[in-house]
Coordinates of C-alpha atoms and ligand atoms in Angstrom, one line a residue:
M1327 CA 20.1 -1.3 8.7
S1328 CA 20.3 2.2 8.3
N1329 CA 20.9 3.8 4.7
S1330 CA 19.6 0.5 3.5
R1331 CA 17.5 1.1 0.7
I1332 CA 13.8 1.3 1.1
L1333 CA 10.9 0.5 -1.6
S1334 CA 7.4 0.5 -1.8
G1335 CA 4.4 0.9 -4.6
Y1336 CA 0.7 1.7 -4.6
R1337 CA -1.8 0.2 -6.5
P1338 CA -3.9 3.6 -8.1
T1339 CA -7.1 3.0 -6.8
G1340 CA -8.3 6.3 -6.1
R1341 CA -8.4 8.2 -2.5
L1342 CA -6.4 6.8 0.2
H1343 CA -7.9 6.1 3.9
L1344 CA -7.5 5.2 7.1
G1345 CA -6.4 1.4 6.3
H1346 CA -3.8 2.2 4.0
L1347 CA -2.3 5.0 6.6
W1348 CA -2.0 2.8 9.6
G1349 CA -1.3 0.5 7.3
N1350 CA 2.0 1.7 5.3
L1351 CA 2.1 5.7 4.8
R1352 CA 3.2 6.6 8.5
Q1353 CA 5.4 4.5 8.4
M1354 CA 6.7 5.3 5.1
V1355 CA 7.3 8.6 6.2
E1356 CA 9.5 7.7 8.9
L1357 CA 11.6 5.2 7.0
Q1358 CA 12.2 8.8 5.6
E1359 CA 14.7 9.1 8.2
E1360 CA 16.5 6.0 7.4
G1361 CA 17.4 4.7 4.5
E1362 CA 16.8 5.3 0.5
C1363 CA 13.8 5.4 -0.2
Y1364 CA 11.9 5.1 -3.8
F1365 CA 8.4 4.9 -3.1
F1366 CA 6.2 4.4 -6.7
V1367 CA 2.8 4.8 -7.4
A1368 CA 2.4 1.0 -9.2
D1369 CA 0.0 2.2 -12.9
W1370 CA 1.0 -0.9 -14.8
H1371 CA -0.4 -2.7 -11.2
A1372 CA -3.7 -1.7 -11.4
L1373 CA -4.4 -2.3 -15.0
T1374 CA -4.0 -6.0 -14.4
T1375 CA -7.3 -5.4 -13.2
E1376 CA -8.8 -2.2 -14.9
Y1377 CA -7.9 -2.7 -18.1
Q1378 CA -11.2 -2.9 -18.9
D1379 CA -11.8 0.5 -18.1
P1380 CA -8.4 3.0 -17.4
S1381 CA -10.7 5.9 -18.1
R1382 CA -9.4 7.2 -14.6
L1383 CA -6.5 5.8 -14.1
S1384 CA -4.6 9.0 -14.2
E1385 CA -7.0 11.0 -12.9
Y1386 CA -6.0 8.2 -9.5
V1387 CA -2.3 9.0 -10.1
E1388 CA -2.6 11.7 -9.5
E1389 CA -4.7 12.3 -6.6
M1390 CA -2.4 9.3 -4.9
V1391 CA 1.0 11.4 -5.1
L1392 CA -1.1 15.0 -4.1
D1393 CA -2.2 12.0 -0.9
W1394 CA 1.3 11.0 -0.1
L1395 CA 2.9 15.0 0.1
A1396 CA -0.1 16.1 1.8
V1397 CA 0.5 12.7 4.6
G1398 CA 4.4 13.6 4.7
L1399 CA 5.9 11.7 1.8
D1400 CA 9.1 14.1 0.5
P1401 CA 10.5 13.9 -3.1
E1402 CA 13.3 15.9 -1.1
R1403 CA 14.2 12.7 0.9
A1404 CA 12.7 9.4 -1.0
V1405 CA 12.0 9.5 -4.9
I1406 CA 8.7 9.8 -5.4
Y1407 CA 8.3 8.0 -9.0
R1408 CA 5.5 6.4 -10.9
Q1409 CA 6.2 2.8 -12.5
S1410 CA 4.4 3.0 -16.0
D1411 CA 7.9 5.9 -16.6
L1412 CA 10.6 3.8 -15.6
P1413 CA 9.9 0.8 -18.8
Q1414 CA 13.3 -0.6 -17.3
V1415 CA 11.3 -2.7 -14.9
A1416 CA 8.6 -3.9 -18.1
E1417 CA 11.7 -5.3 -19.8
L1418 CA 13.2 -6.7 -16.4
Q1419 CA 9.5 -8.8 -16.2
L1420 CA 10.5 -10.0 -19.2
Y1421 CA 13.8 -11.5 -17.3
L1422 CA 12.6 -12.8 -14.2
S1423 CA 9.4 -14.3 -16.0
M1424 CA 12.5 -16.4 -18.8
I1425 CA 13.3 -17.9 -15.2
T1426 CA 9.9 -18.0 -13.2
P1427 CA 7.7 -21.5 -13.5
L1428 CA 4.4 -21.5 -13.8
G1429 CA 3.5 -23.6 -10.7
W1430 CA 4.9 -20.8 -8.5
L1431 CA 2.4 -18.1 -10.2
E1432 CA -0.8 -20.1 -9.7
R1433 CA 0.4 -21.0 -6.4
V1434 CA 0.3 -17.2 -4.9
P1435 CA -2.8 -17.3 -2.3
T1436 CA -4.2 -13.3 -4.2
Y1437 CA -4.3 -14.8 -7.6
K1438 CA -6.8 -17.7 -7.0
E1439 CA -8.9 -14.9 -4.1
Q1440 CA -8.8 -12.1 -7.0
Q1441 CA -10.7 -14.4 -9.5
E1442 CA -12.9 -15.7 -6.7
Q1443 CA -13.8 -11.8 -5.8
L1444 CA -13.8 -9.6 -9.1
K1445 CA -16.5 -12.3 -10.4
N1446 CA -17.2 -9.6 -13.0
R1447 CA -14.1 -8.9 -14.4
D1448 CA -12.0 -11.2 -16.9
I1449 CA -8.5 -12.0 -15.5
A1450 CA -7.3 -15.4 -16.1
T1451 CA -4.8 -13.4 -18.6
H1452 CA -1.7 -13.4 -18.7
G1453 CA -0.8 -10.4 -17.0
F1454 CA -2.9 -10.7 -13.8
L1455 CA -1.0 -13.9 -13.6
G1456 CA 2.0 -11.9 -13.9
Y1457 CA 1.2 -9.6 -11.4
P1458 CA 3.9 -10.7 -8.8
V1459 CA 7.0 -11.2 -11.4
L1460 CA 6.5 -7.8 -12.3
Q1461 CA 6.0 -6.7 -8.5
A1462 CA 9.6 -8.6 -8.2
A1463 CA 10.4 -7.0 -10.7
D1464 CA 9.8 -3.6 -9.2
I1465 CA 11.4 -4.5 -6.3
L1466 CA 14.3 -5.5 -8.0
I1467 CA 15.4 -2.7 -10.4
V1468 CA 15.8 -0.8 -8.0
R1469 CA 17.5 -3.3 -5.3
G1470 CA 15.7 -3.0 -2.5
E1471 CA 16.1 -4.4 0.7
R1472 CA 13.5 -3.2 2.1
V1473 CA 9.6 -3.2 1.8
P1474 CA 6.8 -1.9 3.8
V1475 CA 3.5 -4.2 2.9
G1476 CA 0.7 -4.7 4.1
E1477 CA 0.4 -8.5 5.2
D1478 CA -1.4 -9.7 2.6
Q1479 CA 1.4 -8.8 0.8
L1480 CA 3.7 -11.3 2.4
P1481 CA 2.8 -13.9 -0.8
H1482 CA 4.2 -11.0 -3.5
L1483 CA 7.4 -11.0 -1.3
E1484 CA 8.5 -14.3 -0.9
L1485 CA 8.2 -15.4 -3.8
T1486 CA 10.9 -12.0 -5.2
R1487 CA 12.8 -13.8 -2.6
E1488 CA 12.4 -17.7 -4.8
I1489 CA 13.4 -15.2 -7.7
V1490 CA 16.0 -13.8 -6.3
R1491 CA 17.5 -17.5 -4.6
R1492 CA 16.8 -18.3 -8.8
F1493 CA 18.4 -15.6 -10.4
N1494 CA 21.2 -16.3 -9.0
F1495 CA 21.8 -19.7 -8.8
L1496 CA 21.7 -18.9 -12.3
Y1497 CA 23.4 -16.7 -13.3
G1498 CA 25.7 -15.8 -9.8
K1499 CA 25.0 -13.8 -6.6
T1500 CA 23.6 -10.3 -8.1
F1501 CA 20.5 -9.8 -5.7
E1502 CA 20.1 -10.1 -2.2
E1503 CA 16.8 -11.2 -0.5
P1504 CA 15.0 -8.2 0.3
Q1505 CA 12.2 -8.5 3.2
A1506 CA 9.4 -7.0 3.9
V1507 CA 8.7 -4.4 6.9
L1508 CA 4.8 -5.1 8.6
S1509 CA 3.2 -2.3 9.5
P1510 CA 3.4 -1.8 13.9
T1511 CA 0.0 -1.1 13.8
P1512 CA -2.4 -4.2 14.2
R1513 CA -4.8 -4.1 11.7
I1514 CA -7.6 -1.4 10.4
P1515 CA -10.7 -2.8 10.5
G1516 CA -13.9 -1.6 8.8
T1517 CA -17.3 0.3 9.4
D1518 CA -18.4 -4.0 8.3
G1519 CA -15.3 -5.5 10.7
R1520 CA -14.7 -7.2 7.0
K1521 CA -10.1 -5.9 6.6
M1522 CA -11.3 -1.8 5.7
S1523 CA -10.8 -1.4 1.5
K1524 CA -12.2 0.3 -1.6
S1525 CA -13.8 -2.6 -3.0
Y1526 CA -15.6 -3.2 0.2
G1527 CA -17.3 0.5 0.4
N1528 CA -16.1 -0.1 4.2
Y1529 CA -12.8 2.8 4.9
V1530 CA -12.9 6.0 6.5
G1531 CA -11.1 8.1 3.6
L1532 CA -8.2 10.9 4.5
D1533 CA -10.6 13.5 3.0
D1534 CA -13.9 12.5 4.7
E1535 CA -15.2 15.4 5.7
P1536 CA -16.2 15.6 10.2
G1537 CA -19.4 14.5 9.0
V1538 CA -19.0 11.3 7.3
V1539 CA -15.8 10.9 9.4
K1540 CA -19.2 10.3 12.4
E1541 CA -21.5 9.7 11.0
K1542 CA -19.2 6.0 9.0
V1543 CA -17.9 6.2 12.5
L1544 CA -21.5 5.2 14.6
S1545 CA -22.4 2.7 11.8
M1546 CA -19.2 0.6 13.4
V1547 CA -20.2 -3.2 14.1
T1548 CA -19.8 -4.0 17.9
D1549 CA -19.7 -6.5 20.1
P1550 CA -23.3 -8.0 19.0
A1551 CA -23.9 -9.2 22.3
R1552 CA -24.5 -5.6 23.1
R1553 CA -28.0 -5.7 21.1
T1554 CA -29.3 -2.8 24.0
R1555 CA -28.1 -0.2 25.9
K1556 CA -28.0 -2.4 28.7
D1557 CA -25.7 -5.3 27.8
P1558 CA -22.9 -5.4 28.4
G1559 CA -19.6 -5.6 25.9
D1560 CA -16.6 -7.4 24.4
P1561 CA -14.3 -4.1 23.2
E1562 CA -12.1 -7.5 21.9
K1563 CA -15.1 -7.4 19.8
C1564 CA -15.8 -3.3 18.4
S1565 CA -14.8 -2.8 16.0
A1566 CA -14.7 0.8 16.9
F1567 CA -12.2 -0.4 19.8
Q1568 CA -9.4 -1.5 17.7
L1569 CA -9.6 2.5 16.5
H1570 CA -9.4 3.6 20.1
K1571 CA -7.0 1.1 20.6
I1572 CA -4.8 3.5 18.3
Y1573 CA -6.8 7.1 17.9
T1574 CA -7.1 6.9 22.0
P1575 CA -4.9 4.8 24.1
D1576 CA -4.2 7.3 27.0
R1577 CA -7.7 6.6 27.6
L1578 CA -7.7 2.3 26.7
D1579 CA -9.0 1.7 30.1
E1580 CA -11.7 3.7 30.8
I1581 CA -13.4 3.2 27.4
G1582 CA -12.7 -0.6 27.3
G1583 CA -14.0 0.0 31.2
N1584 CA -17.9 1.0 30.2
C1585 CA -17.9 -0.8 27.6
R1586 CA -18.1 -3.9 29.9
T1587 CA -20.2 -2.5 32.5
A1588 CA -22.1 -1.4 30.2
G1589 CA -21.4 2.0 31.7
W1590 CA -21.5 4.2 27.7
G1591 CA -23.6 3.6 25.2
C1592 CA -21.6 2.4 21.6
V1593 CA -23.1 6.1 20.4
E1594 CA -20.6 8.0 23.2
C1595 CA -18.2 5.9 22.5
K1596 CA -17.9 6.0 19.1
G1597 CA -17.8 9.5 19.8
I1598 CA -15.0 10.2 21.1
L1599 CA -13.3 7.7 18.1
A1600 CA -15.3 10.2 15.8
E1601 CA -13.5 13.5 17.3
R1602 CA -10.1 11.9 17.6
V1603 CA -9.7 11.3 13.8
I1604 CA -11.3 14.7 12.8
E1605 CA -9.1 15.6 15.1
D1606 CA -5.9 14.0 13.1
L1607 CA -7.1 14.1 10.1
L1608 CA -7.8 17.8 9.7
P1609 CA -4.1 19.1 9.0
F1610 CA -3.6 16.7 6.1
Q1611 CA -7.0 17.9 4.9
E1612 CA -5.8 21.3 5.0
R1613 CA -2.1 20.4 3.3
R1614 CA -4.4 18.5 1.0
R1615 CA -5.8 21.9 0.0
E1616 CA -2.9 23.9 0.0
L1617 CA -0.9 21.1 -2.4
E1618 CA -4.6 21.8 -4.8
K1619 CA -3.7 24.4 -5.9
K1620 CA -0.1 24.2 -7.0
P1621 CA -1.1 23.5 -10.7
G1622 CA 2.1 21.2 -12.5
L1623 CA 3.0 19.6 -8.8
V1624 CA 2.7 16.4 -9.7
S1625 CA 3.6 16.2 -12.8
E1626 CA 7.2 18.1 -11.3
V1627 CA 7.0 15.8 -8.5
L1628 CA 6.7 12.8 -10.9
R1629 CA 9.7 14.1 -13.3
E1630 CA 12.2 14.4 -10.5
G1631 CA 11.5 11.1 -9.9
R1632 CA 12.6 9.6 -13.0
R1633 CA 14.9 12.0 -13.1
K1634 CA 16.7 10.5 -9.6
V1635 CA 15.5 6.4 -10.5
A1636 CA 16.5 5.8 -14.2
P1637 CA 20.3 5.3 -13.7
L1638 CA 19.9 3.7 -10.8
A1639 CA 17.3 1.4 -13.1
D1640 CA 20.3 2.0 -16.5
E1641 CA 22.8 0.2 -14.0
V1642 CA 20.9 -2.6 -12.5
L1643 CA 19.2 -3.3 -16.0
S1644 CA 22.5 -4.4 -17.9
E1645 CA 23.8 -6.0 -15.2
V1646 CA 20.6 -8.7 -15.4
R1647 CA 21.4 -7.9 -19.7
R1648 CA 25.3 -9.2 -19.6
R1649 CA 24.5 -11.9 -16.9
M1650 CA 22.2 -13.3 -19.0
G1651 CA 23.8 -13.3 -22.8
I1652 CA 21.8 -11.0 -23.6
G1653 CA 23.5 -8.7 -25.9
R1654 CA 23.9 -5.0 -27.0
A1655 CA 26.5 -3.7 -29.4
Ligands
LIG3148 N1 1.3 -5.2 -5.1 C1 1.3 -4.2 -3.7 C2 -0.3 -4.1 -2.9 O1 -1.4 -4.2 -4.1 C3 1.6 -2.8 -4.6 C4 3.1 -3.2 -5.4 C5 3.5 -3.2 -6.3 C6 3.9 -3.3 -4.5 N2 4.5 -3.6 -6.7 C7 5.1 -3.1 -5.3 C8 4.4 -3.3 -3.4 C9 6.1 -3.7 -5.3 C10 5.8 -3.1 -3.3 C11 6.9 -3.6 -3.9 O2 -0.2 -2.3 -2.1

Protein backbone atom coordinates (compact mmCIF):
# COMPACT_ATOMS: atom_id res chain seq x y z
CA MET A 1 0.00 0.00 0.00
CA SER A 2 2.94 2.33 -0.27
CA ASN A 3 2.58 5.43 -2.38
CA SER A 4 -1.09 5.56 -1.56
CA ARG A 5 -2.64 8.91 -0.86
CA ILE A 6 -3.18 9.50 2.85
CA LEU A 7 -5.42 12.25 4.16
CA SER A 8 -6.53 13.41 7.55
CA GLY A 9 -8.01 16.53 9.09
CA TYR A 10 -8.33 17.94 12.57
CA ARG A 11 -10.81 20.47 13.77
CA PRO A 12 -8.92 23.38 15.36
CA THR A 13 -10.35 23.39 18.87
CA GLY A 14 -7.32 24.58 20.82
CA ARG A 15 -4.19 22.86 22.05
CA LEU A 16 -3.82 19.14 21.48
CA HIS A 17 -3.77 16.49 24.21
CA LEU A 18 -2.67 12.90 24.79
CA GLY A 19 -5.88 11.61 23.20
CA HIS A 20 -4.86 13.20 19.90
CA LEU A 21 -1.26 12.11 20.23
CA TRP A 22 -2.04 8.42 20.70
CA GLY A 23 -5.23 8.49 18.69
CA ASN A 24 -3.67 9.42 15.36
CA LEU A 25 -0.92 11.95 15.57
CA ARG A 26 1.98 9.56 16.11
CA GLN A 27 0.58 7.40 13.39
CA MET A 28 0.35 10.36 11.02
CA VAL A 29 4.00 11.12 11.72
CA GLU A 30 4.91 7.55 10.74
CA LEU A 31 2.67 7.49 7.69
CA GLN A 32 4.72 10.34 6.24
CA GLU A 33 7.26 7.66 5.32
CA GLU A 34 4.68 5.52 3.57
CA GLY A 35 2.76 7.59 1.12
CA GLU A 36 1.74 10.98 -0.16
CA CYS A 37 0.27 12.70 2.90
CA TYR A 38 -2.30 15.48 3.04
CA PHE A 39 -2.97 16.85 6.51
CA PHE A 40 -5.30 19.78 6.85
CA VAL A 41 -6.86 21.99 9.50
CA ALA A 42 -10.63 21.68 9.24
CA ASP A 43 -11.66 25.23 10.12
CA TRP A 44 -14.96 24.98 8.24
CA HIS A 45 -15.80 21.90 10.26
CA ALA A 46 -15.04 23.83 13.44
CA LEU A 47 -17.48 26.47 12.29
CA THR A 48 -20.34 23.96 12.11
CA THR A 49 -20.47 23.93 15.91
CA GLU A 50 -18.64 27.17 16.80
CA TYR A 51 -20.29 29.58 14.40
CA GLN A 52 -21.80 31.64 17.20
CA ASP A 53 -18.37 32.59 18.51
CA PRO A 54 -15.59 32.17 15.98
CA SER A 55 -13.39 34.79 17.66
CA ARG A 56 -10.61 32.36 18.53
CA LEU A 57 -10.78 30.21 15.45
CA SER A 58 -7.77 31.62 13.61
CA GLU A 59 -5.71 31.54 16.79
CA TYR A 60 -6.63 27.86 17.21
CA VAL A 61 -5.56 27.13 13.64
CA GLU A 62 -2.17 28.62 14.36
CA GLU A 63 -1.79 26.73 17.66
CA MET A 64 -2.68 23.47 16.01
CA VAL A 65 -0.24 23.79 13.18
CA LEU A 66 2.52 24.58 15.69
CA ASP A 67 1.57 21.51 17.73
CA TRP A 68 1.60 19.39 14.59
CA LEU A 69 5.05 20.61 13.61
CA ALA A 70 6.38 20.07 17.12
CA VAL A 71 5.09 16.49 17.15
CA GLY A 72 6.85 15.82 13.86
CA LEU A 73 4.52 16.47 10.97
CA ASP A 74 6.89 17.80 8.39
CA PRO A 75 5.95 20.21 5.60
CA GLU A 76 8.75 18.72 3.51
CA ARG A 77 7.11 15.31 3.62
CA ALA A 78 3.40 16.09 3.99
CA VAL A 79 1.19 18.70 2.42
CA ILE A 80 -0.14 20.71 5.35
CA TYR A 81 -2.94 23.12 4.55
CA ARG A 82 -6.05 24.85 5.80
CA GLN A 83 -9.42 23.67 4.56
CA SER A 84 -10.76 27.18 3.97
CA ASP A 85 -7.75 27.92 1.74
CA LEU A 86 -9.11 25.37 -0.70
CA PRO A 87 -12.46 26.65 -2.00
CA GLN A 88 -12.52 23.64 -4.34
CA VAL A 89 -13.62 21.64 -1.28
CA ALA A 90 -16.73 23.78 -0.88
CA GLU A 91 -17.65 23.38 -4.51
CA LEU A 92 -17.17 19.64 -4.36
CA GLN A 93 -19.33 19.53 -1.24
CA LEU A 94 -22.08 21.25 -3.19
CA TYR A 95 -21.97 18.61 -5.92
CA LEU A 96 -21.87 15.75 -3.42
CA SER A 97 -24.78 17.25 -1.52
CA MET A 98 -26.91 16.88 -4.65
CA ILE A 99 -26.63 13.11 -4.57
CA THR A 100 -26.66 12.51 -0.81
CA PRO A 101 -30.09 11.46 0.47
CA LEU A 102 -31.20 13.29 3.59
CA GLY A 103 -31.90 9.99 5.34
CA TRP A 104 -28.22 9.01 5.16
CA LEU A 105 -27.25 12.17 7.04
CA GLU A 106 -29.96 11.91 9.67
CA ARG A 107 -28.79 8.38 10.39
CA VAL A 108 -25.19 9.37 11.19
CA PRO A 109 -24.84 8.75 14.95
CA THR A 110 -22.82 11.92 15.66
CA TYR A 111 -25.67 14.00 14.31
CA LYS A 112 -28.08 13.12 17.12
CA GLU A 113 -25.37 12.66 19.76
CA GLN A 114 -23.95 16.11 19.26
CA GLN A 115 -27.40 17.66 19.31
CA GLU A 116 -27.80 16.08 22.75
CA GLN A 117 -24.35 16.96 24.02
CA LEU A 118 -24.17 20.54 22.81
CA LYS A 119 -27.57 21.53 24.17
CA ASN A 120 -26.46 25.10 24.79
CA ARG A 121 -25.87 25.65 21.06
CA ASP A 122 -28.23 25.61 18.18
CA ILE A 123 -26.74 23.16 15.74
CA ALA A 124 -29.96 22.16 14.04
CA THR A 125 -28.46 23.75 10.94
CA HIS A 126 -27.97 22.82 7.34
CA GLY A 127 -24.22 23.20 7.87
CA PHE A 128 -24.07 20.77 10.75
CA LEU A 129 -26.27 18.19 9.06
CA GLY A 130 -23.94 18.42 6.09
CA TYR A 131 -20.81 17.87 8.21
CA PRO A 132 -20.15 14.38 6.78
CA VAL A 133 -20.66 15.56 3.20
CA LEU A 134 -18.02 18.21 3.77
CA GLN A 135 -15.78 15.51 5.19
CA ALA A 136 -16.37 13.38 2.08
CA ALA A 137 -15.38 16.38 -0.05
CA ASP A 138 -12.18 16.79 2.03
CA ILE A 139 -11.21 13.23 1.28
CA LEU A 140 -12.26 13.08 -2.36
CA ILE A 141 -10.78 16.43 -3.38
CA VAL A 142 -7.32 14.80 -3.12
CA ARG A 143 -8.57 11.30 -4.01
CA GLY A 144 -7.62 10.17 -0.50
CA GLU A 145 -7.31 6.41 -0.18
CA ARG A 146 -6.27 5.90 3.43
CA VAL A 147 -7.68 8.05 6.20
CA PRO A 148 -6.16 7.88 9.69
CA VAL A 149 -9.01 8.59 12.12
CA GLY A 150 -10.38 7.63 15.51
CA GLU A 151 -13.12 5.03 15.85
CA ASP A 152 -15.71 7.74 16.35
CA GLN A 153 -15.15 8.76 12.73
CA LEU A 154 -15.99 5.38 11.20
CA PRO A 155 -19.61 6.28 10.42
CA HIS A 156 -18.35 9.36 8.56
CA LEU A 157 -15.94 7.24 6.56
CA GLU A 158 -18.70 4.79 5.76
CA LEU A 159 -20.85 7.61 4.50
CA THR A 160 -18.03 8.81 2.27
CA ARG A 161 -17.83 5.31 0.83
CA GLU A 162 -21.57 5.30 0.18
CA ILE A 163 -21.34 8.65 -1.55
CA VAL A 164 -18.48 7.32 -3.69
CA ARG A 165 -20.53 4.28 -4.72
CA ARG A 166 -23.48 6.46 -5.61
CA PHE A 167 -21.33 8.92 -7.53
CA ASN A 168 -19.61 6.16 -9.49
CA PHE A 169 -22.97 4.52 -10.22
CA LEU A 170 -24.55 7.72 -11.48
CA TYR A 171 -21.66 9.24 -13.42
CA GLY A 172 -19.17 6.45 -14.09
CA LYS A 173 -16.19 5.27 -12.10
CA THR A 174 -14.51 8.39 -10.76
CA PHE A 175 -13.42 7.74 -7.16
CA GLU A 176 -11.96 4.89 -5.12
CA GLU A 177 -13.60 4.05 -1.78
CA PRO A 178 -11.32 5.38 0.95
CA GLN A 179 -10.30 3.14 3.86
CA ALA A 180 -10.03 4.17 7.50
CA VAL A 181 -6.69 3.59 9.20
CA LEU A 182 -7.25 3.10 12.92
CA SER A 183 -4.68 3.77 15.61
CA PRO A 184 -2.84 0.70 16.91
CA THR A 185 -2.98 2.19 20.42
CA PRO A 186 -5.95 1.36 22.66
CA ARG A 187 -8.34 4.17 23.50
CA ILE A 188 -6.90 6.78 25.86
CA PRO A 189 -9.12 7.44 28.88
CA GLY A 190 -9.29 10.90 30.40
CA THR A 191 -8.78 11.56 34.11
CA ASP A 192 -12.46 10.73 34.75
CA GLY A 193 -12.35 7.47 32.79
CA ARG A 194 -14.40 8.75 29.86
CA LYS A 195 -12.79 9.23 26.48
CA MET A 196 -10.15 11.97 26.71
CA SER A 197 -11.67 15.08 25.23
CA LYS A 198 -11.33 18.80 25.44
CA SER A 199 -15.02 19.30 26.01
CA TYR A 200 -15.04 16.95 29.02
CA GLY A 201 -12.12 18.84 30.61
CA ASN A 202 -10.49 15.49 31.46
CA TYR A 203 -7.38 15.76 29.33
CA VAL A 204 -3.63 15.99 29.79
CA GLY A 205 -2.49 18.66 27.33
CA LEU A 206 0.67 18.34 25.29
CA ASP A 207 1.62 21.73 26.67
CA ASP A 208 0.89 20.93 30.33
CA GLU A 209 3.81 21.72 32.61
CA PRO A 210 5.27 18.94 34.76
CA GLY A 211 3.40 20.08 37.87
CA VAL A 212 0.10 20.12 36.01
CA VAL A 213 0.70 16.71 34.44
CA LYS A 214 1.45 15.30 37.87
CA GLU A 215 -1.66 16.79 39.39
CA LYS A 216 -3.86 15.48 36.57
CA VAL A 217 -2.35 12.01 36.64
CA LEU A 218 -2.83 11.85 40.41
CA SER A 219 -6.49 12.75 39.94
CA MET A 220 -7.17 9.87 37.53
CA VAL A 221 -9.97 7.51 38.48
CA THR A 222 -8.85 4.09 39.69
CA ASP A 223 -10.64 0.85 40.48
CA PRO A 224 -13.42 1.93 42.87
CA ALA A 225 -12.81 -1.29 44.84
CA ARG A 226 -9.58 0.27 46.15
CA ARG A 227 -11.23 2.48 48.68
CA THR A 228 -8.33 2.39 51.08
CA ARG A 229 -4.61 1.86 50.66
CA LYS A 230 -4.96 -1.76 51.79
CA ASP A 231 -7.73 -2.80 49.37
CA PRO A 232 -6.43 -4.79 46.41
CA GLY A 233 -7.47 -3.56 42.96
CA ASP A 234 -8.03 -4.74 39.42
CA PRO A 235 -5.69 -2.81 37.12
CA GLU A 236 -8.00 -3.36 34.17
CA LYS A 237 -10.57 -1.17 35.91
CA CYS A 238 -8.08 1.66 36.37
CA SER A 239 -7.58 4.53 33.93
CA ALA A 240 -4.00 5.10 35.04
CA PHE A 241 -3.19 1.51 34.15
CA GLN A 242 -4.44 2.03 30.61
CA LEU A 243 -1.86 4.79 30.28
CA HIS A 244 0.81 2.62 31.88
CA LYS A 245 0.28 0.19 29.01
CA ILE A 246 1.56 2.89 26.69
CA TYR A 247 4.10 4.65 28.85
CA THR A 248 5.48 1.89 31.07
CA PRO A 249 5.28 -1.32 29.01
CA ASP A 250 8.57 -2.51 30.52
CA ARG A 251 7.13 -2.61 34.06
CA LEU A 252 3.54 -3.69 33.47
CA ASP A 253 3.75 -6.97 35.40
CA GLU A 254 5.24 -5.26 38.40
CA ILE A 255 2.66 -2.48 38.31
CA GLY A 256 -0.31 -4.80 37.79
CA GLY A 257 0.95 -7.12 40.51
CA ASN A 258 1.34 -4.35 43.05
CA CYS A 259 -2.20 -3.22 42.34
CA ARG A 260 -3.70 -6.69 42.75
CA THR A 261 -1.85 -7.33 46.01
CA ALA A 262 -2.19 -3.78 47.31
CA GLY A 263 1.61 -3.79 47.45
CA TRP A 264 1.59 -0.19 46.30
CA GLY A 265 -0.87 2.58 46.89
CA CYS A 266 -2.36 4.37 43.88
CA VAL A 267 -0.23 7.42 44.60
CA GLU A 268 2.98 5.46 44.12
CA CYS A 269 1.70 3.87 40.94
CA LYS A 270 0.56 7.17 39.49
CA GLY A 271 3.83 8.84 40.47
CA ILE A 272 5.69 6.46 38.15
CA LEU A 273 3.23 7.18 35.36
CA ALA A 274 3.43 10.94 35.79
CA GLU A 275 7.22 10.84 35.50
CA ARG A 276 7.06 8.89 32.25
CA VAL A 277 4.46 11.18 30.73
CA ILE A 278 6.42 14.28 31.72
CA GLU A 279 9.62 12.86 30.27
CA ASP A 280 7.90 11.92 27.04
CA LEU A 281 6.41 15.40 26.62
CA LEU A 282 9.61 17.32 27.26
CA PRO A 283 11.21 17.11 23.79
CA PHE A 284 7.88 18.06 22.22
CA GLN A 285 7.54 21.07 24.51
CA GLU A 286 11.08 22.22 23.77
CA ARG A 287 10.53 22.01 20.01
CA ARG A 288 7.23 23.81 20.39
CA ARG A 289 8.95 26.72 22.15
CA GLU A 290 11.57 26.93 19.40
CA LEU A 291 8.90 26.98 16.70
CA GLU A 292 6.95 29.72 18.47
CA LYS A 293 9.95 31.99 18.07
CA LYS A 294 9.74 31.88 14.29
CA PRO A 295 7.33 34.59 13.21
CA GLY A 296 5.37 33.85 10.07
CA LEU A 297 6.19 30.13 10.21
CA VAL A 298 2.58 28.94 10.22
CA SER A 299 1.48 31.25 7.39
CA GLU A 300 4.45 30.10 5.37
CA VAL A 301 3.62 26.41 5.93
CA LEU A 302 -0.04 26.94 5.06
CA ARG A 303 0.77 29.00 1.99
CA GLU A 304 3.14 26.32 0.72
CA GLY A 305 0.57 23.58 1.48
CA ARG A 306 -2.11 25.40 -0.43
CA ARG A 307 0.21 25.85 -3.39
CA LYS A 308 0.93 22.11 -3.46
CA VAL A 309 -2.63 20.84 -3.04
CA ALA A 310 -4.43 23.26 -5.37
CA PRO A 311 -3.47 21.68 -8.74
CA LEU A 312 -4.69 18.25 -7.62
CA ALA A 313 -7.94 19.76 -6.31
CA ASP A 314 -8.47 21.60 -9.60
CA GLU A 315 -7.95 18.45 -11.57
CA VAL A 316 -10.45 16.46 -9.47
CA LEU A 317 -13.00 19.24 -9.58
CA SER A 318 -12.87 19.58 -13.35
CA GLU A 319 -13.50 15.88 -13.72
CA VAL A 320 -16.48 16.10 -11.35
CA ARG A 321 -17.90 19.10 -13.20
CA ARG A 322 -17.53 17.36 -16.51
CA ARG A 323 -19.22 14.22 -15.26
CA MET A 324 -22.06 16.18 -13.69
CA GLY A 325 -22.72 18.20 -16.79
CA ILE A 326 -21.43 21.49 -15.46
CA GLY A 327 -19.62 23.29 -18.24
CA ARG A 328 -17.00 25.94 -18.05
CA ALA A 329 -16.85 28.08 -21.16
N1 LIG B 1 -14.46 14.99 11.57
C1 LIG B 1 -13.07 14.88 11.92
C2 LIG B 1 -12.93 14.96 13.45
O1 LIG B 1 -13.75 15.54 14.10
C3 LIG B 1 -12.24 15.95 11.27
C4 LIG B 1 -12.23 15.83 9.79
C5 LIG B 1 -12.80 16.71 8.91
C6 LIG B 1 -11.65 14.80 9.01
N2 LIG B 1 -12.59 16.30 7.63
C7 LIG B 1 -11.90 15.13 7.66
C8 LIG B 1 -10.95 13.65 9.33
C9 LIG B 1 -11.48 14.30 6.61
C10 LIG B 1 -10.53 12.82 8.28
C11 LIG B 1 -10.81 13.15 6.94
O2 LIG B 1 -11.96 14.47 13.97
